[in-house]
PDB file of C-alpha atoms and ligand atoms in Angstrom:
ATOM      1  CA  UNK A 237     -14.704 -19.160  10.865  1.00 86.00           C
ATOM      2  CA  UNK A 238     -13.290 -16.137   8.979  1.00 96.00           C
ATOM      3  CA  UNK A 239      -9.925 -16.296   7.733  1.00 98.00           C
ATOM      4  CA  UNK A 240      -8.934 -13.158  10.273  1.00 98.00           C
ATOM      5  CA  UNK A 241     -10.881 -13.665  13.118  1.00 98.00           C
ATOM      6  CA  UNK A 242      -9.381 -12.082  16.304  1.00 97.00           C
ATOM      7  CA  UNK A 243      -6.850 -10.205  14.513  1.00 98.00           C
ATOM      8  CA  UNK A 244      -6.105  -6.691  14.799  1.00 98.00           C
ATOM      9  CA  UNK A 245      -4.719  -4.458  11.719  1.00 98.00           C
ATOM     10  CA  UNK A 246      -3.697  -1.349  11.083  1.00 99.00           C
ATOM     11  CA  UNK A 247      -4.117   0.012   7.065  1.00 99.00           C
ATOM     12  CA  UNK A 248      -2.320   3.435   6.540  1.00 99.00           C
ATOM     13  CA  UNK A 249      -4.149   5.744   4.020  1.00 98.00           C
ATOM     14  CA  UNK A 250      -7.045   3.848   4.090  1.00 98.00           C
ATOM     15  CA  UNK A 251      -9.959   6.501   3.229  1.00 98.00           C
ATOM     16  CA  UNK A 252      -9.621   5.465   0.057  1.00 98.00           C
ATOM     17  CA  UNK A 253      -9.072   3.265  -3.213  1.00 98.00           C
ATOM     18  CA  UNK A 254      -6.484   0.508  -2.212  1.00 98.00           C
ATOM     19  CA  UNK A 255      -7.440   0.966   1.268  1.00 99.00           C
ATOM     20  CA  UNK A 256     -10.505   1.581   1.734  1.00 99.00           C
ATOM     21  CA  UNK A 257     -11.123  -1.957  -0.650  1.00 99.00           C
ATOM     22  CA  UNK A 258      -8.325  -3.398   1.885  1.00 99.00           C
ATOM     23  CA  UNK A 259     -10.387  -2.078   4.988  1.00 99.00           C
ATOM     24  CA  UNK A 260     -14.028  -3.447   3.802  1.00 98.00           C
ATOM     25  CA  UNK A 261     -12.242  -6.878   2.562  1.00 98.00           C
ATOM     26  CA  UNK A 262      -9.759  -7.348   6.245  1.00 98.00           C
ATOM     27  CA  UNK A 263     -13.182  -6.095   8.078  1.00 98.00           C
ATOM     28  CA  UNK A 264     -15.034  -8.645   6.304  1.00 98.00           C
ATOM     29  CA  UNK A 265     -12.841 -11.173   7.227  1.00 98.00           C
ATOM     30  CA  UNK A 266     -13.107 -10.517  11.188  1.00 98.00           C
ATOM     31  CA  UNK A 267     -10.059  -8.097  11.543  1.00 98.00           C
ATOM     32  CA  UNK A 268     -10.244  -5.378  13.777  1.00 98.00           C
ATOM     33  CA  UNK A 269      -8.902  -2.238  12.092  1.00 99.00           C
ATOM     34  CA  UNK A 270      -7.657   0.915  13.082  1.00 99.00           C
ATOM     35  CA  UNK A 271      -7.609   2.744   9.627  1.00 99.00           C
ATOM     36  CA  UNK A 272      -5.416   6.236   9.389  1.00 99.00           C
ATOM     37  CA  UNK A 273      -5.401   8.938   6.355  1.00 98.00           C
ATOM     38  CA  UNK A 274      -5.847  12.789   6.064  1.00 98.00           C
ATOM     39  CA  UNK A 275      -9.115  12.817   4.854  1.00 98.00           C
ATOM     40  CA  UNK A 276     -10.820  12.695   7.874  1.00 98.00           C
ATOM     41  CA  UNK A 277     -14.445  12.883   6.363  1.00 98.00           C
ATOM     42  CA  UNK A 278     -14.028   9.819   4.310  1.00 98.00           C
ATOM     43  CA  UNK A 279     -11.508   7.764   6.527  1.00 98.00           C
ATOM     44  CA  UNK A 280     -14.449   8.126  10.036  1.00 98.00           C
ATOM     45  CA  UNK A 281     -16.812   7.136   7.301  1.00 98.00           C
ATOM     46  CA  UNK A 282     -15.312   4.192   6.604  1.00 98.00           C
ATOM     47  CA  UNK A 283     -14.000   3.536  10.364  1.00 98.00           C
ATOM     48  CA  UNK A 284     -17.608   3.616  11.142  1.00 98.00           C
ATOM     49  CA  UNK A 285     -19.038   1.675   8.696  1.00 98.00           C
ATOM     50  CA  UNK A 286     -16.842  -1.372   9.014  1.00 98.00           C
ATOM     51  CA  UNK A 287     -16.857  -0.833  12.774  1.00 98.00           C
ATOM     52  CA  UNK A 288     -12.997   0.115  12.942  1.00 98.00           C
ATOM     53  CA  UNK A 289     -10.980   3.353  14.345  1.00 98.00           C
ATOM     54  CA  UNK A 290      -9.717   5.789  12.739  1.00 99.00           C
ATOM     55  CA  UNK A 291      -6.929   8.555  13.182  1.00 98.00           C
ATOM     56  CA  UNK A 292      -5.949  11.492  11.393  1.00 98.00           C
ATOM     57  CA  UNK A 293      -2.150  10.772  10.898  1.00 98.00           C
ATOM     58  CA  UNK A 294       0.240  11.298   8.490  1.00 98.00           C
ATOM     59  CA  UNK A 295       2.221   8.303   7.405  1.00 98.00           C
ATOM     60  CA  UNK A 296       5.542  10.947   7.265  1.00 98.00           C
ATOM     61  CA  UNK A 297       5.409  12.603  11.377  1.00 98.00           C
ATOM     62  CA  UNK A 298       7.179  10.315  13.437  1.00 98.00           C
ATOM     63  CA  UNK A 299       5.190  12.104  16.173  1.00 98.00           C
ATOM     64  CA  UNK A 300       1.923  10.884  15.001  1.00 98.00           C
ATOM     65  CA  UNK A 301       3.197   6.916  15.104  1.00 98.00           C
ATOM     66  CA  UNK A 302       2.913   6.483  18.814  1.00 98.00           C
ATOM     67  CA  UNK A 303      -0.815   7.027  18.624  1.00 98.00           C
ATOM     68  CA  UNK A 304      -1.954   4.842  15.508  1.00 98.00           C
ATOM     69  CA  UNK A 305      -0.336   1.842  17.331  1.00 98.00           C
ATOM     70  CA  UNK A 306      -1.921   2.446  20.987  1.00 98.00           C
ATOM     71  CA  UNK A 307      -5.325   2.440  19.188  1.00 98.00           C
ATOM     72  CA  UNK A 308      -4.676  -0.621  17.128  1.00 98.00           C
ATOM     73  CA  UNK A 309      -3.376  -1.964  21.221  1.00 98.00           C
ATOM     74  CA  UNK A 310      -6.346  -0.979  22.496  1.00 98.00           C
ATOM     75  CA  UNK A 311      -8.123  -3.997  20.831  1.00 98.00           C
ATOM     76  CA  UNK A 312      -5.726  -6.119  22.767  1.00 98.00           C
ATOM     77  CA  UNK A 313      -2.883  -6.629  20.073  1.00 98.00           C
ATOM     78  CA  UNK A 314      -1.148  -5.964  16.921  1.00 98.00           C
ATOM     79  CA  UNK A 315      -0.798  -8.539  13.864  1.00 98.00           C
ATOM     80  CA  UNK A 316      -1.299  -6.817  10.602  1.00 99.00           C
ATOM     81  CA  UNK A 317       0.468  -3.909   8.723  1.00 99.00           C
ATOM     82  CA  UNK A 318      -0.773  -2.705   5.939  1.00 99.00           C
ATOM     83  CA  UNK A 319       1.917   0.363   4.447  1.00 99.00           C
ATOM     84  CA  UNK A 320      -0.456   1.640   1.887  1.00 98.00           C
ATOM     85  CA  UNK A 321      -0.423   5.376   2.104  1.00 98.00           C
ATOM     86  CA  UNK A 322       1.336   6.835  -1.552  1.00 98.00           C
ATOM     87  CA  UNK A 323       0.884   9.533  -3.678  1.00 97.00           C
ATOM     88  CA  UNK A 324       2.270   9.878  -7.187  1.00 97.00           C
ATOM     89  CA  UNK A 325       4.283  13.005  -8.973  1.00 95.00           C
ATOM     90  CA  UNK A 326       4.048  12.742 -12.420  1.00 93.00           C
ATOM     91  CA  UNK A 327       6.866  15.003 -13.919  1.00 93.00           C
ATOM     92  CA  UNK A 328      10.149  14.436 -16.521  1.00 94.00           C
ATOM     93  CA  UNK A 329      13.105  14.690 -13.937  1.00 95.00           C
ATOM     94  CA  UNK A 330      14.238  17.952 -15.504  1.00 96.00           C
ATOM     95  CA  UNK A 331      10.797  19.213 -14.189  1.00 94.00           C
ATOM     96  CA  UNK A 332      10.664  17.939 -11.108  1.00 95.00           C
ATOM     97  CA  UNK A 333      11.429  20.593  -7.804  1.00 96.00           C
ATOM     98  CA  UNK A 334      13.438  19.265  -5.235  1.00 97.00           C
ATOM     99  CA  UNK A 335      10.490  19.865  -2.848  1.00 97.00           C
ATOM    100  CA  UNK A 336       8.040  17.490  -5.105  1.00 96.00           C
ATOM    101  CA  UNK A 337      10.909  14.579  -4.807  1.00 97.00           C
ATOM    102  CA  UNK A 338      10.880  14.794  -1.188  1.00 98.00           C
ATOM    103  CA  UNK A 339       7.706  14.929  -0.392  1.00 98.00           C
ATOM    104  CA  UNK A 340       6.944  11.675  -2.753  1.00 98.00           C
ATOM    105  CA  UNK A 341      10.173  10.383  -0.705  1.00 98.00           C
ATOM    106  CA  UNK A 342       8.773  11.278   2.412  1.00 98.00           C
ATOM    107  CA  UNK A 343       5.218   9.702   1.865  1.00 98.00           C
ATOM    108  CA  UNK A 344       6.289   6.377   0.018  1.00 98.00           C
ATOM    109  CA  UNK A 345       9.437   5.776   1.780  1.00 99.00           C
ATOM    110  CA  UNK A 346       9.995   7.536   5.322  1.00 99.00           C
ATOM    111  CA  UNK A 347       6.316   6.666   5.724  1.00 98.00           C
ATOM    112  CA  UNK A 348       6.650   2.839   5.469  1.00 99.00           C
ATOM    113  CA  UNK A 349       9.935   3.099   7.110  1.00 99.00           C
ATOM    114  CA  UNK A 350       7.856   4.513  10.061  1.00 99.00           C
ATOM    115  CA  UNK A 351       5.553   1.692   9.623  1.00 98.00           C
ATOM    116  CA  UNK A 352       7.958  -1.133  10.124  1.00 98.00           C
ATOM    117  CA  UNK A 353      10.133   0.740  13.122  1.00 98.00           C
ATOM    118  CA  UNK A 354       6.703   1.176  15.261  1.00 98.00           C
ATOM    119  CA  UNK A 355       4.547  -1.993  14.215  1.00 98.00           C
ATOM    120  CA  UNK A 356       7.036  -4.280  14.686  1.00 98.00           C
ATOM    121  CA  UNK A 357       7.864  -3.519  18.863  1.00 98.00           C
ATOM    122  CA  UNK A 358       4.122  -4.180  18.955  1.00 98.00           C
ATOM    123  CA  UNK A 359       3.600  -7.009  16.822  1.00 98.00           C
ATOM    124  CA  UNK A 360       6.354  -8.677  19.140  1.00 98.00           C
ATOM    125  CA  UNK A 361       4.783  -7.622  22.309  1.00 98.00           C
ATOM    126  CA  UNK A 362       1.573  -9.678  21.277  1.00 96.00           C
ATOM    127  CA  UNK A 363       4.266 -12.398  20.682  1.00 96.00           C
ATOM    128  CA  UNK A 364       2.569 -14.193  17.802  1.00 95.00           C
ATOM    129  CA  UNK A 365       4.490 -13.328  14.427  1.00 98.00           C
ATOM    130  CA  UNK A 366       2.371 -10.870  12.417  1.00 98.00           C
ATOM    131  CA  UNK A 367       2.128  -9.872   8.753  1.00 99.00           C
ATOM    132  CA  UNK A 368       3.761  -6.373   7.204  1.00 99.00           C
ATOM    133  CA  UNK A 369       2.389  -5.692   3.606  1.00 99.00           C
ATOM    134  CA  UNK A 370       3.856  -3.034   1.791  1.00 99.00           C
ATOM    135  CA  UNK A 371       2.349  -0.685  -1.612  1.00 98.00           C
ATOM    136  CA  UNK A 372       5.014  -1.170  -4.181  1.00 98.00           C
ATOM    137  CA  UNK A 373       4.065  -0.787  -8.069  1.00 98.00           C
ATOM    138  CA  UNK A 374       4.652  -2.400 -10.863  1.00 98.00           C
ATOM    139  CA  UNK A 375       6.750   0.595 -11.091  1.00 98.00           C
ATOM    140  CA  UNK A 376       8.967  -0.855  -8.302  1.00 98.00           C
ATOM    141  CA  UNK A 377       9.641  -3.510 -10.454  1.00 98.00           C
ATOM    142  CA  UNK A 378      10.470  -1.759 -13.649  1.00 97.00           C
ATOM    143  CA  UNK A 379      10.985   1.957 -14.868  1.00 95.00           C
ATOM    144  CA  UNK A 380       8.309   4.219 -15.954  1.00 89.00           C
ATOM    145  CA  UNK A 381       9.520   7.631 -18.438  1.00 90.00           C
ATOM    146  CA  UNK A 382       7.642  10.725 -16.369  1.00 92.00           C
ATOM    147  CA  UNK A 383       6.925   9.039 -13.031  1.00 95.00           C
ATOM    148  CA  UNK A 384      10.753   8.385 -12.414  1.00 97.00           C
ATOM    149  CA  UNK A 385      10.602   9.613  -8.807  1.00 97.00           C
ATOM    150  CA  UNK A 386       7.396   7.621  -8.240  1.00 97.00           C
ATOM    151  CA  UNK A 387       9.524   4.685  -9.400  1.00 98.00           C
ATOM    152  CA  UNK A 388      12.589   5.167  -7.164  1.00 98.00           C
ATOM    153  CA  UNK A 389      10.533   5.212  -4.126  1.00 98.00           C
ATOM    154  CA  UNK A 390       8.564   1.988  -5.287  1.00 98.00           C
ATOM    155  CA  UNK A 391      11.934   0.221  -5.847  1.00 98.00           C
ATOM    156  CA  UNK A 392      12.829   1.272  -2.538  1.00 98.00           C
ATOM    157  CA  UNK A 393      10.026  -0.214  -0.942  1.00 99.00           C
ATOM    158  CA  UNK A 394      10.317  -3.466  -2.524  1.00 98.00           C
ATOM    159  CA  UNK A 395      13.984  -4.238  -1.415  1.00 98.00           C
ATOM    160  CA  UNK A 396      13.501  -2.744   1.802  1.00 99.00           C
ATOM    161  CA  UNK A 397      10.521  -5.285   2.098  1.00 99.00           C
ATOM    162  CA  UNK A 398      12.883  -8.296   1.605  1.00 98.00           C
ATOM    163  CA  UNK A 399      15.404  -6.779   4.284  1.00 99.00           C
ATOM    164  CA  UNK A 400      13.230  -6.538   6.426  1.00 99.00           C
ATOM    165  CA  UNK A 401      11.509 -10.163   6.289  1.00 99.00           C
ATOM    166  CA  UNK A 402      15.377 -11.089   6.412  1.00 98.00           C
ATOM    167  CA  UNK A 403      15.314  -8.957  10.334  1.00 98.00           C
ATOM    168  CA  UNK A 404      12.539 -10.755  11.389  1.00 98.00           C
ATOM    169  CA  UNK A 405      13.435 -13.821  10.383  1.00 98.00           C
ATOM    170  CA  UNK A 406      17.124 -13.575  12.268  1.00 98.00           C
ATOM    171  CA  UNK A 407      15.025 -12.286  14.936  1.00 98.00           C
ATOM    172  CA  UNK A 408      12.528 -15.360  14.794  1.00 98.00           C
ATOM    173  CA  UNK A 409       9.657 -13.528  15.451  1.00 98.00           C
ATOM    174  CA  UNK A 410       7.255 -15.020  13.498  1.00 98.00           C
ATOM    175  CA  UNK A 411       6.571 -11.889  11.529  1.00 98.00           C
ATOM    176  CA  UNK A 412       6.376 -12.041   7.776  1.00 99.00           C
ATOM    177  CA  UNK A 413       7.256  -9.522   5.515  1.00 99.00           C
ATOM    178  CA  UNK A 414       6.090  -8.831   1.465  1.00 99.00           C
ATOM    179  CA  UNK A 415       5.407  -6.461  -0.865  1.00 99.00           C
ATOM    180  CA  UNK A 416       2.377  -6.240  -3.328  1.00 99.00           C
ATOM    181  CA  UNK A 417       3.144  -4.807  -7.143  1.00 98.00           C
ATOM    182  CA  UNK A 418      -0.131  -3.616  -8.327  1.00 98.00           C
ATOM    183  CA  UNK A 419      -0.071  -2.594 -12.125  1.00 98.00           C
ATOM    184  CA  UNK A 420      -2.929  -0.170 -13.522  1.00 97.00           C
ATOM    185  CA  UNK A 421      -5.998   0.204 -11.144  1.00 98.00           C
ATOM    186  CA  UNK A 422      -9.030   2.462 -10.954  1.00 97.00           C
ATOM    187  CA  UNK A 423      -8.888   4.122  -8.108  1.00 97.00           C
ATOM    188  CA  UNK A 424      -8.699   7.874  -7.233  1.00 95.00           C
ATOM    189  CA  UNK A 425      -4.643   8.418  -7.544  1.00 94.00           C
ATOM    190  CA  UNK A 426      -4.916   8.501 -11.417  1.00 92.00           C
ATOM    191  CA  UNK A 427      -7.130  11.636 -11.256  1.00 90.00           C
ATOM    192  CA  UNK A 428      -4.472  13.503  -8.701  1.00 89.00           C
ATOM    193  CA  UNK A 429      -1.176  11.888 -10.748  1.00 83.00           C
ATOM    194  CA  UNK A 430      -1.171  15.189 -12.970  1.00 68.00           C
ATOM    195  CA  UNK A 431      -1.695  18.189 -10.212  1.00 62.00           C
ATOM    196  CA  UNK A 432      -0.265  21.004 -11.894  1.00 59.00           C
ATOM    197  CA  UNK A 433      -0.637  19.867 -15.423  1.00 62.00           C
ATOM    198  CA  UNK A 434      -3.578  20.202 -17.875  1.00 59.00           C
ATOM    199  CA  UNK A 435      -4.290  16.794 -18.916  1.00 70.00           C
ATOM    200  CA  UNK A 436      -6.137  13.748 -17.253  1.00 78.00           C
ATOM    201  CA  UNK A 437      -5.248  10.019 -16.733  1.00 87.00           C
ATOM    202  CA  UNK A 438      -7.602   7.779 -17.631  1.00 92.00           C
ATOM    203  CA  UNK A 439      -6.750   4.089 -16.110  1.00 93.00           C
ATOM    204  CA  UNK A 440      -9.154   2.599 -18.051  1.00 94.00           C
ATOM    205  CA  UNK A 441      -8.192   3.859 -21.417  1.00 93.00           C
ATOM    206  CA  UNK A 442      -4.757   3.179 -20.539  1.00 92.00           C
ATOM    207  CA  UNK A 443      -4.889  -0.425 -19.458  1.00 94.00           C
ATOM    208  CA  UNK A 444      -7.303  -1.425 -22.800  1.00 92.00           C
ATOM    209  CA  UNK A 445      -3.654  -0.484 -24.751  1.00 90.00           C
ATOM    210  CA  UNK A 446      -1.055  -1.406 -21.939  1.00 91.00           C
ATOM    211  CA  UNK A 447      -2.401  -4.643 -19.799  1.00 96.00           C
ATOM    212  CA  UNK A 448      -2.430  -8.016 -21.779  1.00 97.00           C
ATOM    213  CA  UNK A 449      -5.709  -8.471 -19.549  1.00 97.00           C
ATOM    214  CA  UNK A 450      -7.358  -5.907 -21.259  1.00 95.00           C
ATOM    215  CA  UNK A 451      -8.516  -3.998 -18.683  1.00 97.00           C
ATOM    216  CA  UNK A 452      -7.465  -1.940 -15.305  1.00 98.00           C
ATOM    217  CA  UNK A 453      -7.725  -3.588 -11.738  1.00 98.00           C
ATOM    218  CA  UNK A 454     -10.087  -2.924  -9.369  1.00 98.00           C
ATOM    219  CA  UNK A 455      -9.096  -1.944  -6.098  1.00 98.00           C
ATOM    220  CA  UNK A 456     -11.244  -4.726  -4.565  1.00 98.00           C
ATOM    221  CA  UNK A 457      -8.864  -7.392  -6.454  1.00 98.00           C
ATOM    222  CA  UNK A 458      -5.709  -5.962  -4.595  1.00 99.00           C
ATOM    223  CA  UNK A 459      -7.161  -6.589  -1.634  1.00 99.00           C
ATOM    224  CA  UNK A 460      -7.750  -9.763  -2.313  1.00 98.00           C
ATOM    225  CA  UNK A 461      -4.082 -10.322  -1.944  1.00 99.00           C
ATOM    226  CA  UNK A 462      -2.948  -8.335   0.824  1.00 99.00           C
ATOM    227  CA  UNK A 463      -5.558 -10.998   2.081  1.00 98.00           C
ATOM    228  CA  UNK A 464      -4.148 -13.439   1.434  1.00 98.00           C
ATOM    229  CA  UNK A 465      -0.986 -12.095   2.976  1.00 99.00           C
ATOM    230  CA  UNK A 466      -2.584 -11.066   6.177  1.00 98.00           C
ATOM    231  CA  UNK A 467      -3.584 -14.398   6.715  1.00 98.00           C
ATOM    232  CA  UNK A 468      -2.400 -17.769   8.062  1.00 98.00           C
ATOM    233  CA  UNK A 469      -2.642 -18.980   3.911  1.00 98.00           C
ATOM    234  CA  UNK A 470       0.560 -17.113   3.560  1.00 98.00           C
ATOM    235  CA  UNK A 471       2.498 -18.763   6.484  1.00 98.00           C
ATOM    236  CA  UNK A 472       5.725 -19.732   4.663  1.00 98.00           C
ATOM    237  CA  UNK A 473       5.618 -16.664   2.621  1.00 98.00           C
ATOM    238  CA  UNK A 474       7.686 -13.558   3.302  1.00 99.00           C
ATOM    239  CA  UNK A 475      10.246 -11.297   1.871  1.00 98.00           C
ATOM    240  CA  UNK A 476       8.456 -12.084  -1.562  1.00 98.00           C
ATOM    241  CA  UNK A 477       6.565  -9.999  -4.381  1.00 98.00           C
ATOM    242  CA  UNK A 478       2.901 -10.152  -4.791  1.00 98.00           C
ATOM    243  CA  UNK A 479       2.858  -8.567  -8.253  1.00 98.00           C
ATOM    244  CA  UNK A 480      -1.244  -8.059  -9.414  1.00 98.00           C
ATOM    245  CA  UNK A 481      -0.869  -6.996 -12.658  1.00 98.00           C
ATOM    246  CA  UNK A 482      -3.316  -8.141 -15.323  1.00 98.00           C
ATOM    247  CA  UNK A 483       0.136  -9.087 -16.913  1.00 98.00           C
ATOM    248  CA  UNK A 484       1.902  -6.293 -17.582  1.00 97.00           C
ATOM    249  CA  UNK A 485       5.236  -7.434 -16.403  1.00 97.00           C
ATOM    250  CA  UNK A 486       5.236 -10.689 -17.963  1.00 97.00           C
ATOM    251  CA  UNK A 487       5.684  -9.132 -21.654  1.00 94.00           C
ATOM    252  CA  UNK A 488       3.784  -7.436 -24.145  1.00 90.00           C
ATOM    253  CA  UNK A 489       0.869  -9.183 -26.711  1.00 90.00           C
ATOM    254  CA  UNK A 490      -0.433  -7.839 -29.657  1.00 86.00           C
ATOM    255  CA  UNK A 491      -4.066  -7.311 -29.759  1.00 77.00           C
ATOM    256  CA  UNK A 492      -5.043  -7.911 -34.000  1.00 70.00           C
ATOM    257  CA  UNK A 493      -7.690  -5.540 -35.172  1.00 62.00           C
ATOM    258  CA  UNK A 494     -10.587  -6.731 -36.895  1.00 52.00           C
TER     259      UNK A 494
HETATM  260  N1  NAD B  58      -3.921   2.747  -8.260  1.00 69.09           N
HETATM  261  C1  NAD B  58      -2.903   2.194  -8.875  1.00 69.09           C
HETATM  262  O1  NAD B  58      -2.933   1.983 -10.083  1.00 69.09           O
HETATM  263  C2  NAD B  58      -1.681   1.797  -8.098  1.00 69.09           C
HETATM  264  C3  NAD B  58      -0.720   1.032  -8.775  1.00 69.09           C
HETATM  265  C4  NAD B  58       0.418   0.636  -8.102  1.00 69.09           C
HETATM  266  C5  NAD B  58       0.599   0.988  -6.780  1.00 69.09           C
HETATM  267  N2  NAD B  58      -0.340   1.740  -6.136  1.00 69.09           N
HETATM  268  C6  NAD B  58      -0.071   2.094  -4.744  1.00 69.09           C
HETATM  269  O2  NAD B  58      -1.149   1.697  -3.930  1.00 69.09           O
HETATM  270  C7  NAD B  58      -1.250   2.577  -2.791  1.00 69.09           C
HETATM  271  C8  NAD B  58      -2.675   3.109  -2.689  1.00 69.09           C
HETATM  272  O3  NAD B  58      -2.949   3.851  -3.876  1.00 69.09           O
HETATM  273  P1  NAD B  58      -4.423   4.181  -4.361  1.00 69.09           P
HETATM  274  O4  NAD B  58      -4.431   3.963  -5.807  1.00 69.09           O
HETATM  275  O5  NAD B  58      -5.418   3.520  -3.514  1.00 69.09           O
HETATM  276  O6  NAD B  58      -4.422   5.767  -4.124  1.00 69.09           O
HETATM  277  P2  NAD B  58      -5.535   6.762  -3.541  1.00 69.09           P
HETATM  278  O7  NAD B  58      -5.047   8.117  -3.898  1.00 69.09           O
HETATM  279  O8  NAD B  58      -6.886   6.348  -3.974  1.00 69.09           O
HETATM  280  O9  NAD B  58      -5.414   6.535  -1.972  1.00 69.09           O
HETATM  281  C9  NAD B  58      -4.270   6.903  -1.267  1.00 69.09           C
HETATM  282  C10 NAD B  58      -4.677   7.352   0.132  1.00 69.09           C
HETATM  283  O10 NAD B  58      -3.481   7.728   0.834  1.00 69.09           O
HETATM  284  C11 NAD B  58      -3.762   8.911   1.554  1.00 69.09           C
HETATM  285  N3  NAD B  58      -2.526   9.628   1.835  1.00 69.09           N
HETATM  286  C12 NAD B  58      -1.782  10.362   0.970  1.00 69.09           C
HETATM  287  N4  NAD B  58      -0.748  10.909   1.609  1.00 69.09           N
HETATM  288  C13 NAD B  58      -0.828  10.500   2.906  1.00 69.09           C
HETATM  289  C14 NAD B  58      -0.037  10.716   4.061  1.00 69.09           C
HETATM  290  N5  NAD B  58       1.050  11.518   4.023  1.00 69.09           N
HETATM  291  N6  NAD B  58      -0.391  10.122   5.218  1.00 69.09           N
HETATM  292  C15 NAD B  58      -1.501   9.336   5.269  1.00 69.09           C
HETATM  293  N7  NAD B  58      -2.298   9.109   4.208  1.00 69.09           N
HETATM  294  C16 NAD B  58      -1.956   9.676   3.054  1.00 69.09           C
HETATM  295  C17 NAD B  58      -4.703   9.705   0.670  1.00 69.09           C
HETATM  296  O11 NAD B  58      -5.427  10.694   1.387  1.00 69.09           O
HETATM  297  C18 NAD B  58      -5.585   8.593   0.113  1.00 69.09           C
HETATM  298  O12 NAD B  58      -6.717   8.374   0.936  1.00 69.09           O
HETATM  299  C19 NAD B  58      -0.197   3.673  -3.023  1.00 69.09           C
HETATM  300  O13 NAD B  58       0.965   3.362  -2.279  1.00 69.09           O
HETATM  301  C20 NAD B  58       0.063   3.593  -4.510  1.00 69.09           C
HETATM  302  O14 NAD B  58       1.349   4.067  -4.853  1.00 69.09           O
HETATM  303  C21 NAD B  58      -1.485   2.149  -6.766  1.00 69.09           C
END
């Protein structure tokens, strides 16, 4: 039996990196998945290929919430959250317009607010606990110089993960609540990170110098533990940190030359 057989997810922007790898790996696992993004091409490509739904929402519109939950409840339930949707700003603070802040605000923070106020009235009407996984960073954990706003909103997520596994808990739902705090990994945000400036990211250049692993994550390996949170092998886990890092919080090493 799969580990997520008769379960029914929902994996905000899911048409790609983090959650499309989520999406295949949940799908894989016998989930039923309603998958949401603004890139409609790629997220009905996916939605089709794994056999899910998909709906053009943005995490941010309260208006839009309503909707993504009635399709997830029109497989019969709701068990598994996945607040992935995030975009990153890469500016000095000095640089950074109002309107950039907010918008980073509204997408990593308002949107997995939203996430938790509408999944949770449905999780409970199923009435059988249920699993909220929120996108923090390794940036939620600790600062970053030029992605200070990015940070901020990670750091919000993270606490507001534990407060919330604290509601649900008093409430004795049965819903668990954590956060995952990936570190460098190849996926698409890297090459949006500097809109508006004239140089690239390159994860894997970065992580060879930065990650004691050696090497960035792949998208597929985060996955693998918002897996592991989704399912019933993370039943007394919640309101704790999943960090996926290839080391990078746990200190630095020195690589010697040859
Ligand atoms: N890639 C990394 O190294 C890394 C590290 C730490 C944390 N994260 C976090 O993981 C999550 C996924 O990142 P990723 O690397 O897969 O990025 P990605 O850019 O590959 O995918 C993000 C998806 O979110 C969608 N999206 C953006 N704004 C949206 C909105 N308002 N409403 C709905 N969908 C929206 C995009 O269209 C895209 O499909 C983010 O929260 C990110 O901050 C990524």
């Amino acid at each position: 039996m799969a580990l997520l057989d008769g379960k029914v997810g929902i994996i905000t922007g899911a048409a790609s990196g983090i959650g499309a790898a989520t999406a295949r790996t949940l799908a894989r696992e016998g989930a039923k998945l309603v998958l949401t993004d603004l890139d409609d091409a790629a997220g009905s490509a996916l939605a089709e290929e794994i056999g899910g739904t998909y709906v053009h929402h943005d995490v941010s519109e309260e208006d839009g919430w309503p909707a993504v939950i009635a399709a997830a409840e029109h497989y019969g339930r709701l068990d598994i959250m996945v607040a992935n949707a995030g975009i990153a700003i890469m500016a000095t603070t000095i640089d950074m317009p109002l309107k950039d802040w907010r918008r980073q605000m509204a997408i990593n923070v308002d949107g997995v607010f939203l996430s938790v106020k509408y999944c949770i009235p449905a999780m409970r009407r199923a009435g059988n606990g249920g699993s909220i996984i929120m996108l923090s960073s390794v940036a939620g954990l600790r600062g970053s110089a030029g992605l200070a706003g990015y940070s901020a909103t990670k750091g919000a997520v993270r606490l507001f993960a534990k407060s919330i596994a604290l509601e649900c808990a008093q409430a004795g739902d049965g819903i668990r609540v954590n956060s995952v705090h990936p570190g460098i990994i190849a996926t698409p945000i890297w090459k949006k990170i500097p809109a508006g400036t004239n140089h690239t990211i390159d994860p894997y250049a970065i992580a060879e110098m930065s990650v004691p692993l050696g090497k960035a994550g792949e998208a597929s390996e985060i996955a693998d533990g918002i897996l592991f949170l989704a399912s019933g092998m993370s039943s007394h886990v919640t309101g704790s940190e999943l960090v996926i890092d290839g080391g990078m919080t746990a200190g630095r090493i020195t690589r010697l030359t040859q």
